[in-house]
JSON list of C-alpha atoms in Angstrom, two decimals:
[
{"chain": "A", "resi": 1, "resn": "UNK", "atom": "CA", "xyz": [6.96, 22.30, 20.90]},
{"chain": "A", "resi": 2, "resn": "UNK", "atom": "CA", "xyz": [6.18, 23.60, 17.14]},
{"chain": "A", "resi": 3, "resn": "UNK", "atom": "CA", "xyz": [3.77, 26.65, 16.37]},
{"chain": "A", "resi": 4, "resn": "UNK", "atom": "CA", "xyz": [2.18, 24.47, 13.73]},
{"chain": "A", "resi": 5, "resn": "UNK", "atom": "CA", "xyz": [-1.45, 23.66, 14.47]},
{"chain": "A", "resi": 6, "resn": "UNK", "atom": "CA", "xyz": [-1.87, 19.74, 14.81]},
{"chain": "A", "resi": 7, "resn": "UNK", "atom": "CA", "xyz": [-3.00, 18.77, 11.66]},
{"chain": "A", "resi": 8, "resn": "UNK", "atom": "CA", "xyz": [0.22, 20.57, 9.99]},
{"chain": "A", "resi": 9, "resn": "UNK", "atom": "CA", "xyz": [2.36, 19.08, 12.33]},
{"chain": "A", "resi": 10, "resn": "UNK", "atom": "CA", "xyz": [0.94, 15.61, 11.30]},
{"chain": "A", "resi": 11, "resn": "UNK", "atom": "CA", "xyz": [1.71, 16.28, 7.75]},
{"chain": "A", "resi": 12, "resn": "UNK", "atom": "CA", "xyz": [5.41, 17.06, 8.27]},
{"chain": "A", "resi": 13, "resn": "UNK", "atom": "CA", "xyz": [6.54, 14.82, 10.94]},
{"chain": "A", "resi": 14, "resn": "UNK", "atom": "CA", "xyz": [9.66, 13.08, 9.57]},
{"chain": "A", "resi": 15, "resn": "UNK", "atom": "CA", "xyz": [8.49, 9.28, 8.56]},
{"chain": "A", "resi": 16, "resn": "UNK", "atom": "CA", "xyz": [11.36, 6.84, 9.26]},
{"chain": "A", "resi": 17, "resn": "UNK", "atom": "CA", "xyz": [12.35, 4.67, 6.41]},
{"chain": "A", "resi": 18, "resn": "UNK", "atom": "CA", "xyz": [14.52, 1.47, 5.88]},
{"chain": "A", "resi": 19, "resn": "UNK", "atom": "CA", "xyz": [14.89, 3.26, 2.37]},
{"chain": "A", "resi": 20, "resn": "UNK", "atom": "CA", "xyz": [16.74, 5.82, 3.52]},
{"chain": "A", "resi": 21, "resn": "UNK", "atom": "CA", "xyz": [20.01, 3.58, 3.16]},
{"chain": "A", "resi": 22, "resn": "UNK", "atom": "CA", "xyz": [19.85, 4.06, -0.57]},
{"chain": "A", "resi": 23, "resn": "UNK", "atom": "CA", "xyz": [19.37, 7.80, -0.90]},
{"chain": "A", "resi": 24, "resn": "UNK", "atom": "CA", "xyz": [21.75, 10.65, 0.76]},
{"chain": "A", "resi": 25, "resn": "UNK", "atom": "CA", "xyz": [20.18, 12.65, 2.97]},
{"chain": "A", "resi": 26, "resn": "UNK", "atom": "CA", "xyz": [18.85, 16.11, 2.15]},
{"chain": "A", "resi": 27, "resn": "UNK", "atom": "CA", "xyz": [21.73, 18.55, 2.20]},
{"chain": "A", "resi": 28, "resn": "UNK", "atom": "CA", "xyz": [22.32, 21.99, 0.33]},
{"chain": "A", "resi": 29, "resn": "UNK", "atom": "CA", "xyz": [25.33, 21.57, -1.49]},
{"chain": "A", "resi": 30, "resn": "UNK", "atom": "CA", "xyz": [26.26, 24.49, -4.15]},
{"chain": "A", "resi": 31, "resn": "UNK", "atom": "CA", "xyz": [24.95, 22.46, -7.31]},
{"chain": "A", "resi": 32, "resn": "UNK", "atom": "CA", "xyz": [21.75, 21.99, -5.83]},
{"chain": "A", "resi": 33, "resn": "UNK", "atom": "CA", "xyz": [21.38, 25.61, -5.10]},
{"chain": "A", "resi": 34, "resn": "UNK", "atom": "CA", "xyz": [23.12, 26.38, -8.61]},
{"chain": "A", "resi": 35, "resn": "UNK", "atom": "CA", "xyz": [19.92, 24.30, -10.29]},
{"chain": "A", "resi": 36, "resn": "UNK", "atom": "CA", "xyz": [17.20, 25.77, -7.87]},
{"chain": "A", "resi": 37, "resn": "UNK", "atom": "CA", "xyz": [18.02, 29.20, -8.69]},
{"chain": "A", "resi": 38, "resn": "UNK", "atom": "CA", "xyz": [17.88, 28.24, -12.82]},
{"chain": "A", "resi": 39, "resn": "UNK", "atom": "CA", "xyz": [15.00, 26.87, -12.40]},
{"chain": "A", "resi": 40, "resn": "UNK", "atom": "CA", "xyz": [13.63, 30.05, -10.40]},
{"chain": "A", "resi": 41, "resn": "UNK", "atom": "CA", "xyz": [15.15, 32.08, -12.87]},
{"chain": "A", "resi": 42, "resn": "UNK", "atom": "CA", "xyz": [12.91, 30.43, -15.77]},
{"chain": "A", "resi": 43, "resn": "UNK", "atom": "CA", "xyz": [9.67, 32.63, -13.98]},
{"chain": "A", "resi": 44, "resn": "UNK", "atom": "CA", "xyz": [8.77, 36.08, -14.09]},
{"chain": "A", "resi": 45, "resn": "UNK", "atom": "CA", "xyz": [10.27, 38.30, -11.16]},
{"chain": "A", "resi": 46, "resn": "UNK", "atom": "CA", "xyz": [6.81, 37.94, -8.60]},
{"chain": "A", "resi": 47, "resn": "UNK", "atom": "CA", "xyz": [6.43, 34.17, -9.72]},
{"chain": "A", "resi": 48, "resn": "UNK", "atom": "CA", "xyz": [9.26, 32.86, -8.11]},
{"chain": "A", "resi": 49, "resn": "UNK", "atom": "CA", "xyz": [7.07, 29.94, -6.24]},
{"chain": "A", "resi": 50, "resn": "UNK", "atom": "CA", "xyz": [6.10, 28.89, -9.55]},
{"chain": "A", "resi": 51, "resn": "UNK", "atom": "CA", "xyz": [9.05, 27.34, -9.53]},
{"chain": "A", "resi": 52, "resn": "UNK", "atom": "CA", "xyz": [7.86, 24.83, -6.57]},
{"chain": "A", "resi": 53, "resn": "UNK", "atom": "CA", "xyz": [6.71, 21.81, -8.45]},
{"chain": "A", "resi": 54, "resn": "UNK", "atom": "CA", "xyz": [10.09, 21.53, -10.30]},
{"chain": "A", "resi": 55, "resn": "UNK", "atom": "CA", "xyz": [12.22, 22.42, -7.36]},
{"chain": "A", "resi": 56, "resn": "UNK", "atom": "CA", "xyz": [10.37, 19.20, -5.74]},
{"chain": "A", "resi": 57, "resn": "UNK", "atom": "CA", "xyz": [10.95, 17.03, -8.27]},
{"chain": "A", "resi": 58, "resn": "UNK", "atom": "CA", "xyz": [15.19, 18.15, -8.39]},
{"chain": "A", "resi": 59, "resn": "UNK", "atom": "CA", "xyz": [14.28, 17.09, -4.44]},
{"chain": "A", "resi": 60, "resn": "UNK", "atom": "CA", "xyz": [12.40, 14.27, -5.12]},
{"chain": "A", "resi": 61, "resn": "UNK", "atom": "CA", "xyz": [14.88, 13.04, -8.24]},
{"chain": "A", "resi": 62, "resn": "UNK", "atom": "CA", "xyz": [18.26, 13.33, -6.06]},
{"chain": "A", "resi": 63, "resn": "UNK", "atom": "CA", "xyz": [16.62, 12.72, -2.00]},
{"chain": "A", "resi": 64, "resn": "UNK", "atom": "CA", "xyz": [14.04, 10.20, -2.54]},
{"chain": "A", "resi": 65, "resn": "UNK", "atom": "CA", "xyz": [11.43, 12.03, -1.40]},
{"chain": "A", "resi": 66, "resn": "UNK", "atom": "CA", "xyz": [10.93, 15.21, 0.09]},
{"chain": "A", "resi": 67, "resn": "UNK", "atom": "CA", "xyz": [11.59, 15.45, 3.91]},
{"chain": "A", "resi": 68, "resn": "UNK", "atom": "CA", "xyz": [10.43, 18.10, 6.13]},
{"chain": "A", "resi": 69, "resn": "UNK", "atom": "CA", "xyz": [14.00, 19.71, 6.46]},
{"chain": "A", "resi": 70, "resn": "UNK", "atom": "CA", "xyz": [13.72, 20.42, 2.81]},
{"chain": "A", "resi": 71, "resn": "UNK", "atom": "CA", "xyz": [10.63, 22.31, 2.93]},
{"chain": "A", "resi": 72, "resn": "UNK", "atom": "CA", "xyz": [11.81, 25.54, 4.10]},
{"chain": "A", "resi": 73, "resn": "UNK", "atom": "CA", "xyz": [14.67, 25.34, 1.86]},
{"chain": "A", "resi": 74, "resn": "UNK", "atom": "CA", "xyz": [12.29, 25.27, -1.13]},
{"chain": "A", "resi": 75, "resn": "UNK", "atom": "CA", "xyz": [10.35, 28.15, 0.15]},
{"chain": "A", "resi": 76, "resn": "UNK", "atom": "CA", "xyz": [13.29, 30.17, 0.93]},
{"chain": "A", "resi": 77, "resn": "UNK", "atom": "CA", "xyz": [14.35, 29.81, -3.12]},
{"chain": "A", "resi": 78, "resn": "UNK", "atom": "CA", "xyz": [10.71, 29.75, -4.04]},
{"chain": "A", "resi": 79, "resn": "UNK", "atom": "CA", "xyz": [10.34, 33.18, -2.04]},
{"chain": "A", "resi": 80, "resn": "UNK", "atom": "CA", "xyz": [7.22, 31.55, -0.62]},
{"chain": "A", "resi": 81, "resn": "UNK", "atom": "CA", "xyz": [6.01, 30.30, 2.78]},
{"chain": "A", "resi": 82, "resn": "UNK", "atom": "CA", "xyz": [6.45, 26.55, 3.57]},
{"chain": "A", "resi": 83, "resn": "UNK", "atom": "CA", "xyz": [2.95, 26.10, 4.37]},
{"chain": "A", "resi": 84, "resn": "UNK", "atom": "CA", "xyz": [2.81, 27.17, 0.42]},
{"chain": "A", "resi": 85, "resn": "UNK", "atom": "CA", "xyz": [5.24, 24.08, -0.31]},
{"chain": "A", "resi": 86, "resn": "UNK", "atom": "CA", "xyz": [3.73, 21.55, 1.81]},
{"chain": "A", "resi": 87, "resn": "UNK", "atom": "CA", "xyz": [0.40, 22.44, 0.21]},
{"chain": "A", "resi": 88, "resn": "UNK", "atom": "CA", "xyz": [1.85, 21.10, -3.36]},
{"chain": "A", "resi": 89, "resn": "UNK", "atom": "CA", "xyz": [3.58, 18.07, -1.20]},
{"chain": "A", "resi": 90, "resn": "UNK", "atom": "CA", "xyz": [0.78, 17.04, -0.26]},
{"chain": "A", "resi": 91, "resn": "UNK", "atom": "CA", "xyz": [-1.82, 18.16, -3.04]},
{"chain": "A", "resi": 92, "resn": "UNK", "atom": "CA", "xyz": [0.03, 15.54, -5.69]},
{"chain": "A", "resi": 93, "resn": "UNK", "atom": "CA", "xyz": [0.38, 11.81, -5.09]},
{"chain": "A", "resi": 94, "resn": "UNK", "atom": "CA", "xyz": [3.26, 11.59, -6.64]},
{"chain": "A", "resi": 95, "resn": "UNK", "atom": "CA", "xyz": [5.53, 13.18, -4.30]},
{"chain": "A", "resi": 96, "resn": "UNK", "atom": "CA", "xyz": [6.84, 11.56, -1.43]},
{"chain": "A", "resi": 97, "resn": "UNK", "atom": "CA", "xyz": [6.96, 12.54, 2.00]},
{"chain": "A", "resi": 98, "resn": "UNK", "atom": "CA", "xyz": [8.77, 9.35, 2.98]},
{"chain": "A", "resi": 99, "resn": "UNK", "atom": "CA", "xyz": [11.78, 7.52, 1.50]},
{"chain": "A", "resi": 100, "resn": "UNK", "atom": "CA", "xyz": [11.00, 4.62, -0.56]},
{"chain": "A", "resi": 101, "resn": "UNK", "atom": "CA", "xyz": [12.91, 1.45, -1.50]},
{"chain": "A", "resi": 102, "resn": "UNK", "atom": "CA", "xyz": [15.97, 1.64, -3.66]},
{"chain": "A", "resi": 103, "resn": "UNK", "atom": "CA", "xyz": [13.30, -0.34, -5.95]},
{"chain": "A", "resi": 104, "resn": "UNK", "atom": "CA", "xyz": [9.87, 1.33, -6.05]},
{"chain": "A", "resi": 105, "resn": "UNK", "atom": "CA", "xyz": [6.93, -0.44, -7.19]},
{"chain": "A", "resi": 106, "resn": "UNK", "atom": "CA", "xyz": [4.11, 0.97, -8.18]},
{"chain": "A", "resi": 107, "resn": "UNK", "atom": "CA", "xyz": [0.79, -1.08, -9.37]},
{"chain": "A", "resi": 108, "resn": "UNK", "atom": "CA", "xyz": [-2.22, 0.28, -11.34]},
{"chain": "A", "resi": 109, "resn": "UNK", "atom": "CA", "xyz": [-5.11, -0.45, -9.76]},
{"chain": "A", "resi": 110, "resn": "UNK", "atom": "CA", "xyz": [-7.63, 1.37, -11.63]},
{"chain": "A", "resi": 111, "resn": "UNK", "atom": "CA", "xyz": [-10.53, -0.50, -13.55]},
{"chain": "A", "resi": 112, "resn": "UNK", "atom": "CA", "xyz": [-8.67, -1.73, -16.21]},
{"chain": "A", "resi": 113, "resn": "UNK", "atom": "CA", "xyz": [-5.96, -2.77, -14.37]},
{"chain": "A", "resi": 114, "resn": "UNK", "atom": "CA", "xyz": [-7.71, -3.93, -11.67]},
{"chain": "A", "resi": 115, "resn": "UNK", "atom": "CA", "xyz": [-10.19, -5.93, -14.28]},
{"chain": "A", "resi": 116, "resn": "UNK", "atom": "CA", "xyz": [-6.99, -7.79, -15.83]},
{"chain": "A", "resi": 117, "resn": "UNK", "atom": "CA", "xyz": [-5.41, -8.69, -12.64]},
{"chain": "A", "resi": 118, "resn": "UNK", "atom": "CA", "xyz": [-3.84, -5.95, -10.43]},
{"chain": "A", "resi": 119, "resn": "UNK", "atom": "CA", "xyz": [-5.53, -6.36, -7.12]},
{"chain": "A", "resi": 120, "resn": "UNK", "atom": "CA", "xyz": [-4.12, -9.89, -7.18]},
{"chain": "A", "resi": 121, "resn": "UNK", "atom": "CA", "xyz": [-0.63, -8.70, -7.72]},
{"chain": "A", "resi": 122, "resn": "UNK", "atom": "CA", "xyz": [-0.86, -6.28, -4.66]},
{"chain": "A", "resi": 123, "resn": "UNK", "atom": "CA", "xyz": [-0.69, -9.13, -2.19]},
{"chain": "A", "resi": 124, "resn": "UNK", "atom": "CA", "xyz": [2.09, -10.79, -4.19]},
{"chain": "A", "resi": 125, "resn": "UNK", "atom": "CA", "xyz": [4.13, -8.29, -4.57]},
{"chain": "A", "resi": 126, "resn": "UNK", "atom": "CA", "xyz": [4.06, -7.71, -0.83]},
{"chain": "A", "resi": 127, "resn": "UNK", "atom": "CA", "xyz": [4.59, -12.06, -0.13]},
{"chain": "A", "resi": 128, "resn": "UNK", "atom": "CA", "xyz": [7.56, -11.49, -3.01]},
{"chain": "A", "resi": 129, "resn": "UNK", "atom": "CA", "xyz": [9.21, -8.95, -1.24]},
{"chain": "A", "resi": 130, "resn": "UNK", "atom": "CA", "xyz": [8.96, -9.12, 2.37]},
{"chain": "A", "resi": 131, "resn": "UNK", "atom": "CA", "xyz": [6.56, -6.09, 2.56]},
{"chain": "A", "resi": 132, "resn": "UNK", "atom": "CA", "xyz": [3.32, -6.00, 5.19]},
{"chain": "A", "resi": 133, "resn": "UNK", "atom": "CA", "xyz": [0.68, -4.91, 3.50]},
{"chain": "A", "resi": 134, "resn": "UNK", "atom": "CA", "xyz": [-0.69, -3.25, 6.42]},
{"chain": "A", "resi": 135, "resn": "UNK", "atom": "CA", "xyz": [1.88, -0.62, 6.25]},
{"chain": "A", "resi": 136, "resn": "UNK", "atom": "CA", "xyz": [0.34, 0.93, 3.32]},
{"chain": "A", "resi": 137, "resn": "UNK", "atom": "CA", "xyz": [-2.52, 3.17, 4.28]},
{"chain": "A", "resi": 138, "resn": "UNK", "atom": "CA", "xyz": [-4.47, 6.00, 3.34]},
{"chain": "A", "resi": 139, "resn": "UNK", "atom": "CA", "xyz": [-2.14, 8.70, 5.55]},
{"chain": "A", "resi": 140, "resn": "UNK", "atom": "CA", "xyz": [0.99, 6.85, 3.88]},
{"chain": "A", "resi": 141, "resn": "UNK", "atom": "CA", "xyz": [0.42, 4.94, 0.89]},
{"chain": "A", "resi": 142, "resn": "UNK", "atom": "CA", "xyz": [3.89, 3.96, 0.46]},
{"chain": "A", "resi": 143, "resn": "UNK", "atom": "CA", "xyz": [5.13, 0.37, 2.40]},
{"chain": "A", "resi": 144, "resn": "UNK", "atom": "CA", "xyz": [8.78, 0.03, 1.94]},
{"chain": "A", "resi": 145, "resn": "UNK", "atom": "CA", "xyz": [10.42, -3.88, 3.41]},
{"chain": "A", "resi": 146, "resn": "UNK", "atom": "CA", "xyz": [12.17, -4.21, 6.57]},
{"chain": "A", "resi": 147, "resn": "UNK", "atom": "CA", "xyz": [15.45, -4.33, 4.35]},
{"chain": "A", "resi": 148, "resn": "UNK", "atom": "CA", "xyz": [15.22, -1.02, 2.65]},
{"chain": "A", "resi": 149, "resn": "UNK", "atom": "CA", "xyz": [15.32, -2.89, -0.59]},
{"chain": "A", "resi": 150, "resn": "UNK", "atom": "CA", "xyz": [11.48, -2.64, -2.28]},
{"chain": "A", "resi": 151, "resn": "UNK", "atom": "CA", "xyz": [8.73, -0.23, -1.37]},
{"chain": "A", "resi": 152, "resn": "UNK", "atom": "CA", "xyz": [5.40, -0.33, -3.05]},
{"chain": "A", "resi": 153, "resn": "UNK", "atom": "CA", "xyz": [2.02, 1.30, -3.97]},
{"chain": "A", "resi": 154, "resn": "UNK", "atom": "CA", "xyz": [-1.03, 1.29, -5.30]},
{"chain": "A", "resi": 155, "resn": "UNK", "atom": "CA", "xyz": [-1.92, 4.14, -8.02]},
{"chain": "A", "resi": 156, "resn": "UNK", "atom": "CA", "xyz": [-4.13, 5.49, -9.72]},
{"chain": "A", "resi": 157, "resn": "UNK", "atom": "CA", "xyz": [-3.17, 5.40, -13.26]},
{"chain": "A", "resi": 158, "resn": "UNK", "atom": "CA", "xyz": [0.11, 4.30, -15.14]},
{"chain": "A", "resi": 159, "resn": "UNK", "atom": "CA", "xyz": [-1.62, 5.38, -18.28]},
{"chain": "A", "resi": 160, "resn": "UNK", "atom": "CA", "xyz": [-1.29, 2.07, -20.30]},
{"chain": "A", "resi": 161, "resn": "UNK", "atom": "CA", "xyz": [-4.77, 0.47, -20.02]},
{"chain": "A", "resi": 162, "resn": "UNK", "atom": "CA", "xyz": [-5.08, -1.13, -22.79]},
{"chain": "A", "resi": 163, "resn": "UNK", "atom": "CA", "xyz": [-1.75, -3.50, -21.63]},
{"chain": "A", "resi": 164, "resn": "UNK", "atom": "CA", "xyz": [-2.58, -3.78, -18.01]},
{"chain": "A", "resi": 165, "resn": "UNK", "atom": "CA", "xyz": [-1.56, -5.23, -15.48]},
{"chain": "A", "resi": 166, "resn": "UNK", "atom": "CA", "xyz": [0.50, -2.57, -15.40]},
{"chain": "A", "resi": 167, "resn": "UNK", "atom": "CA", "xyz": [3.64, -1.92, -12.65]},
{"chain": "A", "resi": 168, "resn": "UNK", "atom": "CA", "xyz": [6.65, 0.31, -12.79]},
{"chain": "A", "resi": 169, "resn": "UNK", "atom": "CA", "xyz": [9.76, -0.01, -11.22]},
{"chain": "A", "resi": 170, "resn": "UNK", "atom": "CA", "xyz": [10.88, 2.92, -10.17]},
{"chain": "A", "resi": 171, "resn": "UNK", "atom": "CA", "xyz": [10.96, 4.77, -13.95]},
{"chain": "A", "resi": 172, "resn": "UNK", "atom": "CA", "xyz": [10.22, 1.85, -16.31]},
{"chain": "A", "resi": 173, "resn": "UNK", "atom": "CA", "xyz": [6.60, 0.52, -17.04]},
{"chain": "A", "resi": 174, "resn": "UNK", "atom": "CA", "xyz": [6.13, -2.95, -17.15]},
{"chain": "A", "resi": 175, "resn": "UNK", "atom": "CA", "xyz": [2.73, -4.18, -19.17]},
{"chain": "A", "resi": 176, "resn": "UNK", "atom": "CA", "xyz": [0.17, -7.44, -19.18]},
{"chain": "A", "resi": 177, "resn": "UNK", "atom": "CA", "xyz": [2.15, -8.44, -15.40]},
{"chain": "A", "resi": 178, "resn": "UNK", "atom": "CA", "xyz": [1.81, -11.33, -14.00]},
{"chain": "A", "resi": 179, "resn": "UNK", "atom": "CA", "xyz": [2.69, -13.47, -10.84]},
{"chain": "A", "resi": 180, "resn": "UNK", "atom": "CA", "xyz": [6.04, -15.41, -13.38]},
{"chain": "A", "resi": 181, "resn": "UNK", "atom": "CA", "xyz": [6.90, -11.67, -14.41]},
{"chain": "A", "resi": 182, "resn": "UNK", "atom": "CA", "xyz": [6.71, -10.45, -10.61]},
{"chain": "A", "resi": 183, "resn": "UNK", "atom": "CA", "xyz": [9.09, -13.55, -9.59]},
{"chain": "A", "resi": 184, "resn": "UNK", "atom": "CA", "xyz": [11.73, -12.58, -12.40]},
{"chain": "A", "resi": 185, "resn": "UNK", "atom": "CA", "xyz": [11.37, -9.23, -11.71]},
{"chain": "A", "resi": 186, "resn": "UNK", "atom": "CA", "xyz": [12.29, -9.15, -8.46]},
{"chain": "A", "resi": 187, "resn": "UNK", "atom": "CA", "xyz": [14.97, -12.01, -9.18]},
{"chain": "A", "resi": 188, "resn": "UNK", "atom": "CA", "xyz": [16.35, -9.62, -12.00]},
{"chain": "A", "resi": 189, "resn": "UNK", "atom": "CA", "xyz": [16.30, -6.61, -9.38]},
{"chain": "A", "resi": 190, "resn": "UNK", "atom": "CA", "xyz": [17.46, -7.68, -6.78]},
{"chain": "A", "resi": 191, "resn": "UNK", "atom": "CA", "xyz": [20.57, -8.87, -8.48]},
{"chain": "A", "resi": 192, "resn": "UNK", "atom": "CA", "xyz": [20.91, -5.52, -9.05]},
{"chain": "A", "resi": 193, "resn": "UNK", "atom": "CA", "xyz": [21.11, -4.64, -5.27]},
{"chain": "A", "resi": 194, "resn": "UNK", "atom": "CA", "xyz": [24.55, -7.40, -5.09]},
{"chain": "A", "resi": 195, "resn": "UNK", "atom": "CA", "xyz": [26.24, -5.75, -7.93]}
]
């Protein structure tokens, strides 16, 4: 049984993910350490867990998302505790705690977003790619499809309002969606997958 109180414990249970097929799994390997440390090094001697945030986006970048055997690793570079680490994890939506899709949606669904469309494109998304909608809650806001293939989820801004609907797959913003740009989206991507 863990030391962790409960709530902790909660936070940093390992989340299962038909994602995980497109992402190695976290593992030290001497150019990871190689870029931790330079990115340590860019911080003042006594700063070192400054260095968190970046460290978990290296993570994030090369992993998927950041899974709780990572977490002492960072702190161990970061010369900080992992409670420290886990606090940033889960501070900024951004970061991950589970693997997503090879293909990760994300939809706008702030006002002006939501005003032009997005809340309908939620639902479609989710018909599109095999994806219950019900798997996306406030704890984990992240649904990924029984295949491993899509994951998806609502955010808060994609900063773009004036264009909106507005999605992005995995890095690249997609403006003024609709359900005919969803279908040949996830035509074009999932071609992608095959090749």
């Amino acid at each position: 049984m863990s030391d962790q109180p409960d709530a902790i414990q909660a936070l940093t249970e390992r989340r299962p993910s038909p994602g995980e097929q497109f992402f190695p799994a976290f593992k030290v390997t001497p150019a990871l350490e190689k870029k931790a440390k330079e990115l340590v090094a860019l911080y003042p001697e006594g700063k070192e867990q400054s260095a968190v945030l970046p460290i978990i986006h290296l993570i994030q970048e090369k992993f998927g998302y950041i899974s709780p055997e990572s977490i002492p690793w960072i702190a161990e570079m970061c010369l900080c505790t992992p409670i420290h680490v886990e606090g940033v994890v889960t501070f900024y939506p951004g970061i991950r705690r589970m693997c997503p899709g090879k293909w990760h949606i994300r939809v706008c669904h702030t006002i002006a977003c939501a005003l032009s469309g997005a809340e309908e494109l939620l639902p479609y998304i989710c018909e599109k790619t095999g994806i219950n909608p019900a798997d996306m809650t406030e704890e984990e806001p992240i649904a990924v499809s029984p295949d491993g293939v899509w994951s998806l989820e609502a955010v808060e801004c994609l900063a773009n309002c004036g264009f909106g609907p507005n999605i992005m797959i995995n890095d690249t913003l997609y403006s003024q969606v609709d359900k005919a740009m969803v279908d040949k989206l996830v035509a074009d991507y999932s071609k992608k997958v095959k090749s």
